């Protein structure tokens, strides 16, 4: 598309994110809420909506919804009423979905993203708790549709943003941050590939500077954050091309084909769906007391942005380092613990992003499987800071041994293997004299201006000390010795 034509328009994007909650049972029944079970094994008469059965709310699901609202600075609704949302899907066994209509558990709030180095607050409309539907399965070559009700009744929260996103890049950053928040809270694993986090994107375009939104299309069936970005990019261009050619954008639901990168129409929405909401008669209102809310607030875990700011403001890290270290909760908490045992925060960050990350990647391990406690790793950093060993020796020799011999400290390994750094000036000077005496031609070249030879002399010295010489002290002594005039 011609960039000058594209520049005439501005995208308006709102996202609806469904996050499956990590409760052991479903939101209104005691059936297991497990992923990957055999089809139609995690069901009961309550899940299937048999006559005479009564739903019972899962308190943990309500708590998880509140936690997400607190993380997003939302207003927490104290008096919650569930409603029946009536519609027909083959995989909706009751013919209606239990959800929140007039009283979402969380109202308002925001998610702060970073785009092009600048922070932007994306306002939320609401966060509400509801139950998931089942899953229709279409087998290749089969005309029949199979239905698995295992997912029916699994607890969800739906996070609805205001139409405040203006590009696919902002949508990508927003979804990344939402996934990070739910993972830090421990309320959802955020795996879009498994469907435990799903996103619908409402996309429209308007002339730049206009206050009137265009007609929106809702795009579904995207199984990764990257595919959400691709679908939005395609939909923006499709709508601009349609308008520029004199066509009309219809309000419709579209699906995204990841193989082609295109969206396709599924059904037209001429008017808003009439879901005939009415309060669920079999559920009492749920009241969030001040005492319960205070308990949840007091037990809120660290959030990614909170740790990001701490790593920058208290630990003096760069924005890049803080971003990398807060990408995952477990790594961020390990690093925070590590910094409680060493004041060299930059060295701690370098170890986490260097040797520790390499160790985990090479073995396909999670940080929770890393064999060294933060105290043990801090001991290794202290050994380097005190100039008892060099970083090279620490990284290449001590670190691998330490990960195998968990009962020993870095200092014990250094002493047992005679790895302690040589800092005795007299001993080093003797070895330096030997190196210079063995390379008279190179010494003359150095003194005639070939200063780059200093590295060669350092290499020879390190060979003699088996890498144990204090690099700074050795370099200083070597430079002074080379500058001395030869005795005639």
CSV table of C-alpha atoms in Angstrom, one decimal:
chain,number,residue,atom,x,y,z
A,1,UNK,CA,0.0,0.0,0.0
A,2,UNK,CA,1.1,3.5,-0.8
A,3,UNK,CA,2.5,5.0,2.4
A,4,UNK,CA,1.1,8.5,1.7
A,5,UNK,CA,-2.4,7.0,1.5
A,6,UNK,CA,-1.9,5.0,4.6
A,7,UNK,CA,-0.7,8.1,6.4
A,8,UNK,CA,-4.1,9.7,5.9
A,9,UNK,CA,-5.7,7.3,8.3
A,10,UNK,CA,-5.5,6.4,11.9
A,11,UNK,CA,-6.3,3.0,13.3
A,12,UNK,CA,-8.6,2.5,16.3
A,13,UNK,CA,-8.1,-0.8,18.2
A,14,UNK,CA,-9.7,-2.3,21.2
A,15,UNK,CA,-8.8,-5.8,22.6
A,16,UNK,CA,-10.8,-8.3,24.5
A,17,UNK,CA,-8.5,-10.8,26.2
A,18,UNK,CA,-9.9,-14.0,27.7
A,19,UNK,CA,-7.6,-15.6,30.3
A,20,UNK,CA,-8.3,-19.0,31.7
A,21,UNK,CA,-7.8,-19.0,35.5
A,22,UNK,CA,-5.5,-21.5,37.2
A,23,UNK,CA,-8.1,-22.9,39.5
A,24,UNK,CA,-8.1,-26.6,40.2
A,25,UNK,CA,-11.8,-26.9,39.6
A,26,UNK,CA,-14.3,-25.1,37.3
A,27,UNK,CA,-15.9,-21.8,38.2
A,28,UNK,CA,-19.4,-23.2,39.2
A,29,UNK,CA,-18.7,-27.0,39.5
A,30,UNK,CA,-16.1,-29.3,41.2
A,31,UNK,CA,-15.0,-30.8,37.9
A,32,UNK,CA,-11.3,-30.7,37.3
A,33,UNK,CA,-10.1,-27.8,35.2
A,34,UNK,CA,-7.2,-29.6,33.6
A,35,UNK,CA,-5.8,-29.1,30.1
A,36,UNK,CA,-5.0,-32.1,27.9
A,37,UNK,CA,-7.4,-34.7,29.5
A,38,UNK,CA,-9.2,-37.2,27.3
A,39,UNK,CA,-12.3,-35.6,25.7
A,40,UNK,CA,-15.5,-35.4,27.9
A,41,UNK,CA,-13.8,-36.7,31.1
A,42,UNK,CA,-13.8,-33.5,33.2
A,43,UNK,CA,-17.6,-33.1,33.2
A,44,UNK,CA,-20.6,-33.6,35.5
A,45,UNK,CA,-24.3,-33.0,35.5
A,46,UNK,CA,-23.6,-29.4,36.7
A,47,UNK,CA,-21.3,-28.7,33.8
A,48,UNK,CA,-23.8,-30.2,31.4
A,49,UNK,CA,-26.7,-28.2,32.9
A,50,UNK,CA,-28.9,-31.1,33.8
A,51,UNK,CA,-32.3,-30.1,35.3
A,52,UNK,CA,-32.3,-29.7,39.1
A,53,UNK,CA,-28.5,-29.1,39.4
A,54,UNK,CA,-27.3,-25.9,41.1
A,55,UNK,CA,-24.1,-24.0,40.4
A,56,UNK,CA,-21.8,-23.0,43.3
A,57,UNK,CA,-19.2,-20.2,42.8
A,58,UNK,CA,-15.5,-20.9,43.0
A,59,UNK,CA,-14.1,-18.4,45.6
A,60,UNK,CA,-10.6,-18.7,44.2
A,61,UNK,CA,-11.8,-17.6,40.7
A,62,UNK,CA,-13.4,-14.5,42.2
A,63,UNK,CA,-10.1,-13.8,44.1
A,64,UNK,CA,-8.1,-14.1,40.9
A,65,UNK,CA,-10.4,-11.6,39.2
A,66,UNK,CA,-9.9,-9.2,42.0
A,67,UNK,CA,-6.1,-9.7,41.9
A,68,UNK,CA,-6.0,-8.7,38.2
A,69,UNK,CA,-8.1,-5.6,38.9
A,70,UNK,CA,-5.8,-4.5,41.7
A,71,UNK,CA,-2.8,-5.0,39.4
A,72,UNK,CA,-4.5,-2.7,36.9
A,73,UNK,CA,-5.7,-0.1,39.4
A,74,UNK,CA,-9.3,-0.9,38.7
A,75,UNK,CA,-12.2,-0.2,41.0
A,76,UNK,CA,-13.3,-3.4,42.7
A,77,UNK,CA,-17.1,-4.1,42.6
A,78,UNK,CA,-18.3,-5.0,46.1
A,79,UNK,CA,-21.7,-6.4,45.1
A,80,UNK,CA,-21.5,-8.9,42.3
A,81,UNK,CA,-24.4,-10.4,40.4
A,82,UNK,CA,-24.0,-13.1,37.8
A,83,UNK,CA,-26.2,-13.2,34.7
A,84,UNK,CA,-27.2,-15.6,32.0
A,85,UNK,CA,-26.0,-14.7,28.6
A,86,UNK,CA,-28.3,-16.6,26.2
A,87,UNK,CA,-27.0,-17.8,22.9
A,88,UNK,CA,-26.7,-21.1,21.0
A,89,UNK,CA,-23.4,-22.8,20.3
A,90,UNK,CA,-23.0,-26.6,19.8
A,91,UNK,CA,-20.3,-26.5,22.5
A,92,UNK,CA,-22.4,-24.5,25.0
A,93,UNK,CA,-24.2,-27.3,26.8
A,94,UNK,CA,-26.6,-25.2,28.8
A,95,UNK,CA,-27.6,-22.9,26.0
A,96,UNK,CA,-26.4,-19.9,28.0
A,97,UNK,CA,-23.2,-18.7,29.6
A,98,UNK,CA,-22.8,-17.6,33.2
A,99,UNK,CA,-21.1,-14.2,33.2
A,100,UNK,CA,-21.2,-10.7,34.7
A,101,UNK,CA,-23.2,-8.1,32.9
A,102,UNK,CA,-24.1,-5.1,35.0
A,103,UNK,CA,-21.6,-5.7,37.8
A,104,UNK,CA,-18.2,-6.7,36.5
A,105,UNK,CA,-15.8,-7.6,39.3
A,106,UNK,CA,-13.5,-4.8,38.1
A,107,UNK,CA,-14.3,-1.5,36.5
A,108,UNK,CA,-11.9,0.9,34.8
A,109,UNK,CA,-8.2,0.7,35.4
A,110,UNK,CA,-5.3,0.7,33.0
A,111,UNK,CA,-2.4,-1.3,31.5
A,112,UNK,CA,0.9,0.7,31.1
A,113,UNK,CA,2.9,-0.2,28.0
A,114,UNK,CA,6.2,1.1,26.6
A,115,UNK,CA,6.3,2.0,22.9
A,116,UNK,CA,9.2,3.7,21.2
A,117,UNK,CA,10.8,4.4,24.6
A,118,UNK,CA,7.7,6.2,25.9
A,119,UNK,CA,5.1,5.0,28.4
A,120,UNK,CA,1.4,5.0,27.4
A,121,UNK,CA,-1.5,4.1,29.7
A,122,UNK,CA,-4.1,2.0,27.9
A,123,UNK,CA,-7.4,2.4,29.8
A,124,UNK,CA,-9.6,-0.6,30.5
A,125,UNK,CA,-13.4,-0.7,30.3
A,126,UNK,CA,-13.9,-3.7,32.6
A,127,UNK,CA,-12.7,-7.1,33.8
A,128,UNK,CA,-15.3,-9.7,34.5
A,129,UNK,CA,-15.5,-13.3,35.6
A,130,UNK,CA,-17.3,-15.9,33.5
A,131,UNK,CA,-17.3,-19.5,32.4
A,132,UNK,CA,-15.7,-20.9,29.2
A,133,UNK,CA,-17.6,-22.8,26.5
A,134,UNK,CA,-16.6,-26.3,25.3
A,135,UNK,CA,-14.7,-26.9,22.1
A,136,UNK,CA,-15.9,-28.0,18.7
A,137,UNK,CA,-13.5,-30.2,16.8
A,138,UNK,CA,-13.4,-30.6,13.0
A,139,UNK,CA,-11.4,-33.6,11.9
A,140,UNK,CA,-9.8,-33.6,8.5
A,141,UNK,CA,-11.9,-35.3,5.9
A,142,UNK,CA,-14.9,-35.7,8.3
A,143,UNK,CA,-18.2,-33.9,7.7
A,144,UNK,CA,-19.3,-34.3,11.3
A,145,UNK,CA,-18.3,-32.0,14.2
A,146,UNK,CA,-17.1,-33.5,17.5
A,147,UNK,CA,-17.7,-31.7,20.7
A,148,UNK,CA,-15.5,-31.8,23.8
A,149,UNK,CA,-17.1,-30.4,27.0
A,150,UNK,CA,-14.0,-30.6,29.2
A,151,UNK,CA,-13.4,-26.8,28.8
A,152,UNK,CA,-17.0,-25.9,29.4
A,153,UNK,CA,-17.3,-24.2,32.8
A,154,UNK,CA,-13.6,-23.5,33.2
A,155,UNK,CA,-13.1,-20.1,35.0
A,156,UNK,CA,-12.2,-17.1,32.8
A,157,UNK,CA,-11.6,-13.4,33.2
A,158,UNK,CA,-12.3,-11.2,30.2
A,159,UNK,CA,-10.1,-8.1,30.1
A,160,UNK,CA,-11.7,-5.4,27.9
A,161,UNK,CA,-9.7,-2.4,26.8
A,162,UNK,CA,-11.0,0.9,25.6
A,163,UNK,CA,-10.5,1.5,21.9
A,164,UNK,CA,-7.3,3.4,22.8
A,165,UNK,CA,-4.7,1.4,20.9
A,166,UNK,CA,-3.5,3.1,17.6
A,167,UNK,CA,-1.2,0.5,16.0
A,168,UNK,CA,-0.4,-3.2,15.9
A,169,UNK,CA,2.8,-2.4,17.7
A,170,UNK,CA,0.9,-1.0,20.6
A,171,UNK,CA,-1.4,-4.0,20.6
A,172,UNK,CA,1.6,-6.3,20.7
A,173,UNK,CA,3.1,-4.4,23.7
A,174,UNK,CA,-0.3,-4.4,25.4
A,175,UNK,CA,-0.8,-8.2,25.1
A,176,UNK,CA,2.8,-8.9,26.1
A,177,UNK,CA,2.2,-6.8,29.3
A,178,UNK,CA,-1.2,-8.4,30.1
A,179,UNK,CA,0.4,-11.9,29.7
A,180,UNK,CA,3.3,-10.8,31.9
A,181,UNK,CA,0.9,-9.5,34.6
A,182,UNK,CA,-1.3,-12.7,34.7
A,183,UNK,CA,1.8,-14.8,35.0
A,184,UNK,CA,3.3,-12.7,37.8
A,185,UNK,CA,0.0,-12.9,39.6
A,186,UNK,CA,0.0,-16.7,39.1
A,187,UNK,CA,-3.6,-16.6,37.9
A,188,UNK,CA,-3.1,-17.8,34.2
A,189,UNK,CA,-0.2,-19.4,32.4
A,190,UNK,CA,-0.7,-17.1,29.4
A,191,UNK,CA,-0.2,-19.9,26.8
A,192,UNK,CA,-2.1,-18.7,23.7
A,193,UNK,CA,-1.0,-21.8,21.7
A,194,UNK,CA,-3.0,-23.9,24.2
A,195,UNK,CA,-5.9,-21.5,24.2
A,196,UNK,CA,-5.5,-20.5,27.9
A,197,UNK,CA,-5.2,-16.9,26.8
A,198,UNK,CA,-7.2,-15.8,23.8
A,199,UNK,CA,-7.7,-12.4,22.1
A,200,UNK,CA,-10.3,-10.8,19.9
A,201,UNK,CA,-9.3,-7.6,18.2
A,202,UNK,CA,-11.8,-4.8,17.3
A,203,UNK,CA,-10.3,-2.8,14.4
A,204,UNK,CA,-11.5,0.3,12.6
A,205,UNK,CA,-9.9,3.2,10.7
A,206,UNK,CA,-10.7,6.9,10.6
A,207,UNK,CA,-9.2,9.9,8.9
A,208,UNK,CA,-6.3,11.2,10.9
A,209,UNK,CA,-7.5,13.9,13.3
A,210,UNK,CA,-11.1,12.8,13.1
A,211,UNK,CA,-13.1,12.3,16.3
A,212,UNK,CA,-15.6,9.9,14.7
A,213,UNK,CA,-14.6,6.2,14.8
A,214,UNK,CA,-15.1,4.1,11.7
A,215,UNK,CA,-17.0,0.9,11.4
A,216,UNK,CA,-15.2,-1.8,13.2
A,217,UNK,CA,-14.5,-5.4,12.4
A,218,UNK,CA,-13.9,-8.0,15.1
A,219,UNK,CA,-11.1,-10.5,14.4
A,220,UNK,CA,-11.0,-13.9,16.1
A,221,UNK,CA,-9.0,-17.1,16.1
A,222,UNK,CA,-5.4,-15.8,16.7
A,223,UNK,CA,-3.2,-18.2,18.6
A,224,UNK,CA,-0.1,-16.0,19.3
A,225,UNK,CA,0.7,-12.4,20.1
A,226,UNK,CA,2.6,-12.1,16.8
A,227,UNK,CA,-0.5,-13.3,14.9
A,228,UNK,CA,-2.6,-10.7,16.6
A,229,UNK,CA,-0.2,-8.1,15.3
A,230,UNK,CA,-0.3,-9.6,11.8
A,231,UNK,CA,-4.1,-9.7,11.7
A,232,UNK,CA,-4.4,-6.1,12.8
A,233,UNK,CA,-1.9,-5.0,10.2
A,234,UNK,CA,-3.8,-6.8,7.5
A,235,UNK,CA,-7.2,-5.5,8.7
A,236,UNK,CA,-6.0,-1.9,8.7
A,237,UNK,CA,-4.8,-2.1,5.1
A,238,UNK,CA,-7.9,-4.0,4.0
A,239,UNK,CA,-10.2,-1.3,5.4
A,240,UNK,CA,-8.2,1.6,4.0
A,241,UNK,CA,-8.1,0.0,0.6
A,242,UNK,CA,-11.9,-0.6,0.8
A,243,UNK,CA,-12.6,3.0,1.7
A,244,UNK,CA,-10.2,4.4,-0.9
A,245,UNK,CA,-11.9,2.4,-3.6
A,246,UNK,CA,-15.3,3.8,-2.7
A,247,UNK,CA,-16.5,0.6,-0.8
A,248,UNK,CA,-18.0,0.3,2.6
A,249,UNK,CA,-16.7,-1.4,5.8
A,250,UNK,CA,-19.3,-3.6,7.3
A,251,UNK,CA,-19.5,-4.5,11.0
A,252,UNK,CA,-18.7,-8.1,11.0
A,253,UNK,CA,-16.8,-10.9,12.7
A,254,UNK,CA,-13.7,-12.1,10.8
A,255,UNK,CA,-11.2,-15.0,11.3
A,256,UNK,CA,-7.5,-14.9,10.7
A,257,UNK,CA,-5.6,-17.4,8.6
A,258,UNK,CA,-2.0,-17.6,9.9
A,259,UNK,CA,-0.8,-19.4,6.8
A,260,UNK,CA,-1.8,-16.6,4.4
A,261,UNK,CA,-1.8,-13.7,6.9
A,262,UNK,CA,-5.3,-12.7,5.8
A,263,UNK,CA,-8.6,-12.2,7.5
A,264,UNK,CA,-11.8,-13.6,6.2
A,265,UNK,CA,-15.5,-12.7,6.9
A,266,UNK,CA,-17.4,-15.2,9.1
A,267,UNK,CA,-20.7,-13.4,9.9
A,268,UNK,CA,-22.1,-9.9,9.6
A,269,UNK,CA,-23.2,-7.9,12.6
A,270,UNK,CA,-26.0,-5.7,11.5
A,271,UNK,CA,-27.0,-4.9,15.0
A,272,UNK,CA,-25.8,-5.7,18.5
A,273,UNK,CA,-26.6,-9.3,19.5
A,274,UNK,CA,-29.6,-9.7,21.8
A,275,UNK,CA,-28.3,-12.0,24.5
A,276,UNK,CA,-31.4,-11.4,26.7
A,277,UNK,CA,-29.3,-11.0,29.9
A,278,UNK,CA,-31.0,-11.6,33.2
A,279,UNK,CA,-29.7,-12.3,36.7
A,280,UNK,CA,-28.8,-15.9,37.3
A,281,UNK,CA,-31.6,-17.1,39.7
A,282,UNK,CA,-29.6,-20.0,41.1
A,283,UNK,CA,-26.7,-17.9,42.4
A,284,UNK,CA,-26.8,-15.5,45.3
A,285,UNK,CA,-25.0,-12.2,44.9
A,286,UNK,CA,-21.3,-12.3,45.8
A,287,UNK,CA,-20.3,-9.6,48.3
A,288,UNK,CA,-16.6,-8.6,48.5
A,289,UNK,CA,-16.1,-7.5,52.1
A,290,UNK,CA,-13.5,-4.9,53.1
A,291,UNK,CA,-11.8,-7.5,55.2
A,292,UNK,CA,-11.5,-10.0,52.3
A,293,UNK,CA,-10.3,-7.3,49.9
A,294,UNK,CA,-7.7,-6.1,52.4
A,295,UNK,CA,-6.4,-9.7,52.7
A,296,UNK,CA,-6.1,-10.0,49.0
A,297,UNK,CA,-4.3,-6.6,48.7
A,298,UNK,CA,-1.8,-7.6,51.5
A,299,UNK,CA,-0.9,-10.8,49.7
A,300,UNK,CA,-0.5,-9.3,46.2
A,301,UNK,CA,2.8,-10.6,44.7
A,302,UNK,CA,5.4,-8.3,43.1
A,303,UNK,CA,4.3,-7.0,39.7
A,304,UNK,CA,6.6,-6.7,36.6
A,305,UNK,CA,6.5,-2.9,36.4
A,306,UNK,CA,7.1,-2.6,40.1
A,307,UNK,CA,10.3,-4.7,39.9
A,308,UNK,CA,11.3,-3.0,36.6
A,309,UNK,CA,11.3,0.4,38.4
A,310,UNK,CA,13.0,-1.1,41.4
A,311,UNK,CA,15.8,-2.5,39.3
A,312,UNK,CA,16.4,0.9,37.6
A,313,UNK,CA,15.9,3.2,40.6
A,314,UNK,CA,17.4,1.2,43.4
A,315,UNK,CA,19.8,-1.1,41.6
A,316,UNK,CA,21.0,1.4,39.0
A,317,UNK,CA,20.4,-1.0,36.0
A,318,UNK,CA,19.8,0.2,32.5
A,319,UNK,CA,16.3,0.0,31.0
A,320,UNK,CA,17.5,-2.8,28.8
A,321,UNK,CA,18.8,-4.9,31.7
A,322,UNK,CA,15.7,-4.3,33.8
A,323,UNK,CA,13.4,-5.2,30.8
A,324,UNK,CA,15.3,-8.5,30.3
A,325,UNK,CA,15.4,-9.4,33.9
A,326,UNK,CA,11.7,-8.8,34.5
A,327,UNK,CA,10.5,-10.7,31.4
A,328,UNK,CA,9.8,-13.7,33.6
A,329,UNK,CA,8.7,-13.7,37.2
A,330,UNK,CA,11.0,-16.5,38.4
A,331,UNK,CA,14.1,-14.9,36.9
A,332,UNK,CA,13.1,-11.5,38.4
A,333,UNK,CA,12.6,-12.9,41.9
A,334,UNK,CA,15.9,-14.9,41.7
A,335,UNK,CA,17.7,-11.7,40.7
A,336,UNK,CA,16.0,-9.7,43.5
A,337,UNK,CA,17.1,-12.4,46.0
A,338,UNK,CA,20.7,-12.4,44.5
A,339,UNK,CA,20.9,-8.6,45.0
A,340,UNK,CA,20.1,-9.1,48.7
A,341,UNK,CA,23.4,-10.9,49.0
A,342,UNK,CA,25.7,-8.7,46.9
A,343,UNK,CA,25.9,-4.9,46.4
A,344,UNK,CA,27.4,-5.3,42.9
A,345,UNK,CA,24.1,-5.2,41.1
A,346,UNK,CA,25.5,-4.7,37.7
A,347,UNK,CA,27.8,-7.8,38.0
A,348,UNK,CA,24.7,-9.7,39.3
A,349,UNK,CA,22.7,-8.7,36.2
A,350,UNK,CA,25.6,-9.6,33.9
A,351,UNK,CA,25.8,-13.1,35.5
A,352,UNK,CA,22.1,-13.6,35.1
A,353,UNK,CA,22.0,-12.6,31.5
A,354,UNK,CA,25.3,-14.3,30.7
A,355,UNK,CA,26.6,-17.5,32.3
A,356,UNK,CA,23.3,-18.4,34.1
A,357,UNK,CA,21.2,-17.9,31.0
A,358,UNK,CA,23.6,-19.9,28.9
A,359,UNK,CA,23.6,-22.7,31.5
A,360,UNK,CA,19.8,-22.9,31.5
A,361,UNK,CA,19.5,-22.7,27.7
A,362,UNK,CA,22.1,-25.3,27.0
A,363,UNK,CA,20.2,-27.8,29.3
A,364,UNK,CA,16.7,-26.6,28.4
A,365,UNK,CA,16.1,-25.8,32.1
A,366,UNK,CA,13.9,-23.3,33.9
A,367,UNK,CA,15.4,-21.0,36.5
A,368,UNK,CA,13.6,-23.0,39.2
A,369,UNK,CA,15.9,-26.0,38.2
A,370,UNK,CA,19.0,-23.9,38.5
A,371,UNK,CA,21.2,-25.7,41.1
A,372,UNK,CA,22.8,-22.6,42.7
A,373,UNK,CA,21.1,-20.7,45.4
A,374,UNK,CA,21.3,-16.9,45.1
A,375,UNK,CA,23.7,-17.0,48.1
A,376,UNK,CA,26.1,-19.4,46.3
A,377,UNK,CA,26.1,-17.2,43.2
A,378,UNK,CA,26.6,-14.1,45.2
A,379,UNK,CA,29.6,-15.8,46.9
A,380,UNK,CA,31.2,-16.2,43.5
A,381,UNK,CA,30.6,-12.5,42.6
A,382,UNK,CA,32.2,-11.5,45.9
A,383,UNK,CA,35.2,-13.6,45.2
A,384,UNK,CA,35.8,-11.7,41.9
A,385,UNK,CA,35.1,-8.3,43.6
A,386,UNK,CA,37.7,-9.0,46.3
A,387,UNK,CA,40.2,-9.8,43.5
A,388,UNK,CA,40.8,-13.3,44.8
A,389,UNK,CA,40.0,-14.8,41.4
A,390,UNK,CA,39.6,-13.3,37.9
A,391,UNK,CA,36.3,-13.2,36.1
A,392,UNK,CA,37.7,-15.6,33.5
A,393,UNK,CA,38.6,-18.2,36.1
A,394,UNK,CA,35.3,-17.7,37.9
A,395,UNK,CA,33.2,-18.1,34.8
A,396,UNK,CA,35.2,-20.9,33.0
A,397,UNK,CA,36.4,-23.0,35.9
A,398,UNK,CA,34.7,-22.3,39.2
A,399,UNK,CA,31.1,-21.8,37.9
A,400,UNK,CA,30.9,-25.2,36.2
A,401,UNK,CA,32.3,-27.0,39.2
A,402,UNK,CA,30.0,-25.1,41.6
A,403,UNK,CA,26.9,-26.2,39.6
A,404,UNK,CA,28.0,-29.8,40.1
A,405,UNK,CA,29.3,-29.7,43.6
A,406,UNK,CA,26.4,-28.0,45.4
A,407,UNK,CA,27.8,-28.6,48.9
A,408,UNK,CA,30.8,-26.4,48.3
A,409,UNK,CA,31.3,-22.6,48.1
A,410,UNK,CA,33.1,-20.7,45.4
A,411,UNK,CA,35.9,-19.9,47.8
A,412,UNK,CA,36.4,-23.6,48.8
A,413,UNK,CA,36.7,-24.6,45.1
A,414,UNK,CA,39.1,-21.8,44.4
A,415,UNK,CA,41.4,-22.8,47.3
A,416,UNK,CA,41.2,-26.6,46.7
A,417,UNK,CA,42.2,-26.1,43.0
A,418,UNK,CA,44.8,-23.4,43.6
A,419,UNK,CA,42.8,-20.9,41.6
A,420,UNK,CA,43.3,-17.9,43.9
A,421,UNK,CA,44.6,-14.9,42.0
A,422,UNK,CA,48.3,-14.0,42.3
A,423,UNK,CA,48.5,-10.6,43.8
A,424,UNK,CA,52.0,-10.7,45.3
A,425,UNK,CA,53.9,-7.9,43.7
A,426,UNK,CA,57.4,-9.4,44.1
A,427,UNK,CA,56.3,-12.8,42.6
A,428,UNK,CA,54.6,-11.1,39.7
A,429,UNK,CA,57.6,-8.9,39.0
A,430,UNK,CA,59.9,-11.9,38.9
A,431,UNK,CA,57.7,-13.6,36.3
A,432,UNK,CA,57.4,-10.3,34.3
A,433,UNK,CA,61.2,-10.1,34.2
A,434,UNK,CA,61.3,-13.6,32.8
A,435,UNK,CA,58.8,-12.8,30.1
A,436,UNK,CA,60.7,-9.7,29.0
A,437,UNK,CA,64.1,-11.5,29.1
A,438,UNK,CA,62.7,-14.2,26.8
A,439,UNK,CA,61.4,-11.7,24.2
A,440,UNK,CA,64.2,-9.0,23.8
A,441,UNK,CA,63.3,-8.2,20.1
A,442,UNK,CA,59.6,-7.6,21.1
A,443,UNK,CA,60.7,-5.4,24.0
A,444,UNK,CA,62.7,-3.2,21.6
A,445,UNK,CA,59.8,-3.0,19.2
A,446,UNK,CA,57.5,-1.9,22.1
A,447,UNK,CA,59.9,0.7,23.2
A,448,UNK,CA,60.2,2.0,19.6
A,449,UNK,CA,56.4,2.7,19.6
A,450,UNK,CA,54.7,-0.6,18.9
A,451,UNK,CA,52.5,-0.3,22.0
A,452,UNK,CA,50.0,-3.0,20.8
A,453,UNK,CA,52.5,-5.6,21.9
A,454,UNK,CA,51.4,-5.1,25.5
A,455,UNK,CA,48.6,-7.7,24.9
A,456,UNK,CA,51.2,-10.2,23.7
A,457,UNK,CA,53.2,-9.7,26.9
A,458,UNK,CA,50.1,-10.0,29.1
A,459,UNK,CA,49.3,-13.3,27.3
A,460,UNK,CA,52.7,-14.7,28.0
A,461,UNK,CA,52.5,-13.6,31.7
A,462,UNK,CA,49.1,-15.2,32.1
A,463,UNK,CA,50.5,-18.5,30.7
A,464,UNK,CA,53.2,-18.4,33.4
A,465,UNK,CA,50.7,-17.7,36.1
A,466,UNK,CA,48.1,-20.2,34.6
A,467,UNK,CA,45.6,-17.3,34.4
A,468,UNK,CA,45.8,-16.5,38.1
A,469,UNK,CA,47.5,-13.1,37.9
A,470,UNK,CA,45.5,-10.1,39.0
A,471,UNK,CA,44.9,-8.5,35.5
A,472,UNK,CA,45.0,-4.9,36.7
A,473,UNK,CA,48.1,-5.3,38.9
A,474,UNK,CA,49.9,-7.4,36.3
A,475,UNK,CA,49.1,-4.9,33.5
A,476,UNK,CA,50.4,-2.0,35.6
A,477,UNK,CA,53.6,-3.8,36.6
A,478,UNK,CA,54.2,-4.9,33.0
A,479,UNK,CA,53.7,-1.4,31.6
A,480,UNK,CA,56.1,0.1,34.1
A,481,UNK,CA,58.7,-2.6,33.4
A,482,UNK,CA,58.4,-2.0,29.6
A,483,UNK,CA,58.9,1.7,30.0
A,484,UNK,CA,62.1,1.3,32.0
A,485,UNK,CA,65.3,2.1,30.1
A,486,UNK,CA,67.5,-0.9,29.7
A,487,UNK,CA,70.6,-0.9,32.0
A,488,UNK,CA,73.8,-0.6,29.9
